[in-house]
PDB file of C-alpha atoms in Angstrom:
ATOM      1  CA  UNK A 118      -2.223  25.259 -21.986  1.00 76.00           C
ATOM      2  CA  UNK A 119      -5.826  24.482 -21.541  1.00 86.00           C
ATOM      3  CA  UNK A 120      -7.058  23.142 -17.892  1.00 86.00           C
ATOM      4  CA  UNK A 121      -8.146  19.738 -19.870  1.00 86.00           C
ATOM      5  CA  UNK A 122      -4.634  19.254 -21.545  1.00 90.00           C
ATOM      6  CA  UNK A 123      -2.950  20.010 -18.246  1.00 91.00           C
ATOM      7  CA  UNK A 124      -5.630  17.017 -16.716  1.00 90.00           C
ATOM      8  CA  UNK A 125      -3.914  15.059 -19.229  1.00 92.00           C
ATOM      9  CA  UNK A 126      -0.642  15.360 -18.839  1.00 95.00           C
ATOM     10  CA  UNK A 127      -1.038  14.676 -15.082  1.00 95.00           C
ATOM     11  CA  UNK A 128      -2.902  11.679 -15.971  1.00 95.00           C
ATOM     12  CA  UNK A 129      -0.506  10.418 -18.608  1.00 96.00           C
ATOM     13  CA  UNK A 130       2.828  11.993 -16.205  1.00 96.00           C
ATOM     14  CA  UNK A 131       1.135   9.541 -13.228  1.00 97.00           C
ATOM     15  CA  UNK A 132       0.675   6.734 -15.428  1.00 97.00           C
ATOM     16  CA  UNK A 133       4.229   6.665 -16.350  1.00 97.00           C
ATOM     17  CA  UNK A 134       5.647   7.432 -12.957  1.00 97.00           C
ATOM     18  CA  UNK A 135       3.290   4.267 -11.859  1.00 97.00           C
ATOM     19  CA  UNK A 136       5.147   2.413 -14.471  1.00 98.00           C
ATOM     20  CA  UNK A 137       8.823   3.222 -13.454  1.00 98.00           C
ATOM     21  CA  UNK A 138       8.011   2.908 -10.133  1.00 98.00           C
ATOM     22  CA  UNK A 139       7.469  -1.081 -10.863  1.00 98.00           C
ATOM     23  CA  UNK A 140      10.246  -1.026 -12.770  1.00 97.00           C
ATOM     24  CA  UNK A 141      12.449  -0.070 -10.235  1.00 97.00           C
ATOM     25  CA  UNK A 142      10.609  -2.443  -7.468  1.00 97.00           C
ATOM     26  CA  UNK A 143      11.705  -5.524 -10.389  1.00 95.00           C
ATOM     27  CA  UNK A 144      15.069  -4.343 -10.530  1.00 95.00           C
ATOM     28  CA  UNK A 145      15.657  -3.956  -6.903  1.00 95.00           C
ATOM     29  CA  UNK A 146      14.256  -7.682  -6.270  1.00 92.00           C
ATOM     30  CA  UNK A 147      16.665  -8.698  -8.803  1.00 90.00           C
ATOM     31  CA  UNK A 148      19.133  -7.237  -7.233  1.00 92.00           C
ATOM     32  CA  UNK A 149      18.115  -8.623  -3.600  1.00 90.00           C
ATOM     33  CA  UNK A 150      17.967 -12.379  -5.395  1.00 88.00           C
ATOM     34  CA  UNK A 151      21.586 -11.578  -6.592  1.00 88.00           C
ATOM     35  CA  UNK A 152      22.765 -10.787  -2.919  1.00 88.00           C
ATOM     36  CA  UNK A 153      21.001 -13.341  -1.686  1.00 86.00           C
ATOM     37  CA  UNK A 154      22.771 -15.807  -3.945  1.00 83.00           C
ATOM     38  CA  UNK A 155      26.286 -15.245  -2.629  1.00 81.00           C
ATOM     39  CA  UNK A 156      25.111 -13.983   1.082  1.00 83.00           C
ATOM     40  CA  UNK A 157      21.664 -15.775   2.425  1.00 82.00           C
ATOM     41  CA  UNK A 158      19.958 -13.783   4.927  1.00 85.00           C
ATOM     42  CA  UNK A 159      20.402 -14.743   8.763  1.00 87.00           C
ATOM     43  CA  UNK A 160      17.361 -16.838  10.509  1.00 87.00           C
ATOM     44  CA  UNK A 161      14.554 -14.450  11.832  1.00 84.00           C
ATOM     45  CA  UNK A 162      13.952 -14.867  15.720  1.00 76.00           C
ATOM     46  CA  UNK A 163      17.376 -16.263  16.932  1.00 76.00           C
ATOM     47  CA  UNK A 164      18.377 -13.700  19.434  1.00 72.00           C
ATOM     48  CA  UNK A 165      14.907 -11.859  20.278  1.00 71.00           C
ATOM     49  CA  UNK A 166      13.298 -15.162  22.131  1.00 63.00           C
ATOM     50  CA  UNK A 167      13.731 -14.094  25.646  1.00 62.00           C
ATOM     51  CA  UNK A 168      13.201 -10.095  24.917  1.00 66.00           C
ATOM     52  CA  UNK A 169       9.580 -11.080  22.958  1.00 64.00           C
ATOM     53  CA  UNK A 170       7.447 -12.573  26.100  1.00 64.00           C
ATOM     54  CA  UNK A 171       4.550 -12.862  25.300  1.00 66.00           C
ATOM     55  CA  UNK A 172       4.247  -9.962  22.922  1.00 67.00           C
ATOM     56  CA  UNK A 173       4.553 -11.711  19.549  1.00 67.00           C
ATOM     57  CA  UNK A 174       2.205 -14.571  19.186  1.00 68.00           C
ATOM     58  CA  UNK A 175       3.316 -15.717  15.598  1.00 73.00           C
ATOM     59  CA  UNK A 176       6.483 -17.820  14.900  1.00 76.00           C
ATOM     60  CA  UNK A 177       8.472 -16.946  12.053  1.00 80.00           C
ATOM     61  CA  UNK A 178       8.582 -19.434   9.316  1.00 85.00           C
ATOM     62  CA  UNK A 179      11.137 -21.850   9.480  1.00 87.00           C
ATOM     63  CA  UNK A 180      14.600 -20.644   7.623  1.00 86.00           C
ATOM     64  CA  UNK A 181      14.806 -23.665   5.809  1.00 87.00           C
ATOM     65  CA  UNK A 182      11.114 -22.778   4.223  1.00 89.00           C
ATOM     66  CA  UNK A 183      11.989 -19.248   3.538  1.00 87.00           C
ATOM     67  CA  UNK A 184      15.395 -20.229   1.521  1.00 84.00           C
ATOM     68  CA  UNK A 185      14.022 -23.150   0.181  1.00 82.00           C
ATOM     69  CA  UNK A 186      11.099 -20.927  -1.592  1.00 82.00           C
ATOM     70  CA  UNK A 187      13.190 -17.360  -1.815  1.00 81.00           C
ATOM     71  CA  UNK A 188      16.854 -19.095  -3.328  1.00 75.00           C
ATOM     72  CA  UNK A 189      15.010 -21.893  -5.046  1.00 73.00           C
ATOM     73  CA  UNK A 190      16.831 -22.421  -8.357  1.00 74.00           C
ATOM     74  CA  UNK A 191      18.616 -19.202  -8.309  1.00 74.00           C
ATOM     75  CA  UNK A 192      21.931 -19.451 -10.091  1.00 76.00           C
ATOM     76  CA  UNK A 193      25.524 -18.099  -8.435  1.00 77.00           C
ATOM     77  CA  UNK A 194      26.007 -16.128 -11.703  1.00 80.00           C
ATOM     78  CA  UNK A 195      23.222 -13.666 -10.885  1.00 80.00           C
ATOM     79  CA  UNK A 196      26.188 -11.717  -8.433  1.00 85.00           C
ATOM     80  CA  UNK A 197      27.281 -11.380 -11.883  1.00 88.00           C
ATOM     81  CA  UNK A 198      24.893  -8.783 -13.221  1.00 88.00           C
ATOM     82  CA  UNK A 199      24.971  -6.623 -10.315  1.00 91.00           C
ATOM     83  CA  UNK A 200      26.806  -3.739 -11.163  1.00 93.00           C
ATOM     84  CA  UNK A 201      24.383  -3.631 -14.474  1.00 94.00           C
ATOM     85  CA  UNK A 202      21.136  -3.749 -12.227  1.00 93.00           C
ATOM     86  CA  UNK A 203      22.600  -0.786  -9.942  1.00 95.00           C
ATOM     87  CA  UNK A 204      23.156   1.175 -13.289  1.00 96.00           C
ATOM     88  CA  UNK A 205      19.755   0.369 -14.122  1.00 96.00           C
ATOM     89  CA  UNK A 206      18.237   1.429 -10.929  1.00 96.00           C
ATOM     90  CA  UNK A 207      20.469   4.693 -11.095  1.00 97.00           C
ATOM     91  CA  UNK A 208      18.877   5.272 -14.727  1.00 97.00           C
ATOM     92  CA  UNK A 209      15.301   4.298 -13.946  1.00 97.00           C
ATOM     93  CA  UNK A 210      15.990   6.687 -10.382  1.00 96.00           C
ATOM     94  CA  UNK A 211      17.014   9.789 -12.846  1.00 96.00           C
ATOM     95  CA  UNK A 212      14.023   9.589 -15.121  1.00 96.00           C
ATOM     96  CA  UNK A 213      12.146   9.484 -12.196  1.00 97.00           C
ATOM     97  CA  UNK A 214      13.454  12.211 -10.753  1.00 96.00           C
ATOM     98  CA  UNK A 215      12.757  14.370 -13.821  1.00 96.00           C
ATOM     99  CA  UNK A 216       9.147  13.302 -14.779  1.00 96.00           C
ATOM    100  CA  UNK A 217       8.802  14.007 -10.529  1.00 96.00           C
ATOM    101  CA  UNK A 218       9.697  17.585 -11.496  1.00 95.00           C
ATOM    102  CA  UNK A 219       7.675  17.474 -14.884  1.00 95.00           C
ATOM    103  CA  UNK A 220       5.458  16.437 -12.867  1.00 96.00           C
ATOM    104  CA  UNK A 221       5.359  19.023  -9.958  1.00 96.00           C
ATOM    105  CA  UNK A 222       5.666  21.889 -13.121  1.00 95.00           C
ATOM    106  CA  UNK A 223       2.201  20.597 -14.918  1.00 95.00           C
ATOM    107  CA  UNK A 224       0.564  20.704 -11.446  1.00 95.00           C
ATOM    108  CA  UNK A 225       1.547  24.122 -10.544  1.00 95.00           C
ATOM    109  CA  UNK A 226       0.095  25.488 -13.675  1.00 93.00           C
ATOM    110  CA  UNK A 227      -2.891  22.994 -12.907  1.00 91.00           C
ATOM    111  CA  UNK A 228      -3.490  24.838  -9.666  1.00 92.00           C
ATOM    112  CA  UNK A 229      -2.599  28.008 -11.154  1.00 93.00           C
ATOM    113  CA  UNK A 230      -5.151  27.693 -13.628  1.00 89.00           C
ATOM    114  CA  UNK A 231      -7.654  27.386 -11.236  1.00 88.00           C
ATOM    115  CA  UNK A 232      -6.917  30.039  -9.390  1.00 89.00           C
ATOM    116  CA  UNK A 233      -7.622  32.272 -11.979  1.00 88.00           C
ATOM    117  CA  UNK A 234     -10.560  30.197 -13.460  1.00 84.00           C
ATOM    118  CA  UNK A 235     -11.797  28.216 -10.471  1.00 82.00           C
ATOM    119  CA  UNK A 236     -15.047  27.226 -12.907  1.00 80.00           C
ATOM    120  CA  UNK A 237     -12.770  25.717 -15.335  1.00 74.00           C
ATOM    121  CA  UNK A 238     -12.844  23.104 -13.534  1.00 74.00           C
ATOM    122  CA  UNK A 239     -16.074  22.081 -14.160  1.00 71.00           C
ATOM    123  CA  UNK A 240     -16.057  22.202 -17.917  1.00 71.00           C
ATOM    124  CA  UNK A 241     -16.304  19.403 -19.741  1.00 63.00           C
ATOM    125  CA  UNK A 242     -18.065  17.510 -16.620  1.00 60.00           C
ATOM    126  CA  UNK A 243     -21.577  15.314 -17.401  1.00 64.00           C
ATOM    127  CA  UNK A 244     -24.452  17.940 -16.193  1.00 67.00           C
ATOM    128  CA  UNK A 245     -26.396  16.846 -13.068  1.00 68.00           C
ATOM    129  CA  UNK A 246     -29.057  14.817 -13.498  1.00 69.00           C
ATOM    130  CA  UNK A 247     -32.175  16.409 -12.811  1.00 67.00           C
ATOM    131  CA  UNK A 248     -34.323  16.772  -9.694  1.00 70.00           C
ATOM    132  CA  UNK A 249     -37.276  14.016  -9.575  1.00 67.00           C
TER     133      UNK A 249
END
């Protein structure tokens, strides 16, 4: 492979690692929401007030705000899907496990490439402007 297609495949390789990456961030939220459905979190702050001091000058928000905003409309039935969103997340984990190791493969020749060729990695870079 050239040192210009191998720059490309990174490119592309990062692009859609970027993507599942996001994907996996959605599912996992979706999953959190679900959970949260059937088992709200606990209030932030309620046994930490006398080991704090003085040490934490902000107040957590209220409990009411934060499940008034984070459960807001959410339905009980979500609980339902999550045994589909932790198949998803396993899926969307495996492919990015593999295009990790397609990945690491393209970059090792990358680097191997320059090794041998260290200049190739200026072709196909503007020229420097010239001096005034």
């Amino acid at each position: 492979m050239r040192l210009s297609e191998l720059r490309s495949s990174r490119r592309a390789l990062r692009a859609e690692r970027a993507r599942v990456t996001y994907w996996r961030r959605l599912v996992t939220a979706r999953i959190d929401l679900a959970l949260a459905c059937a088992a709200p979190p606990d209030q932030l702050g309620l046994d930490l007030t006398l080991m704090l001091d003085d040490s934490v000058h902000a107040a957590p928000p209220a409990h009411a705000d934060l499940d008034r905003l984070v459960r807001h409309s959410l339905p009980i039935t979500e609980i339902h899907h999550l045994d589909e969103l932790y198949r998803l997340d396993e899926r969307l984990a495996s492919y990015q496990r593999d295009l990790d190791d397609v990945l690491a493969s393209t970059t090792s020749k990358f680097i191997d490439h320059l090794a041998r060729d260290p200049l190739a990695a200026l072709t196909g870079l503007p020229a420097s402007p010239s001096p005034r």
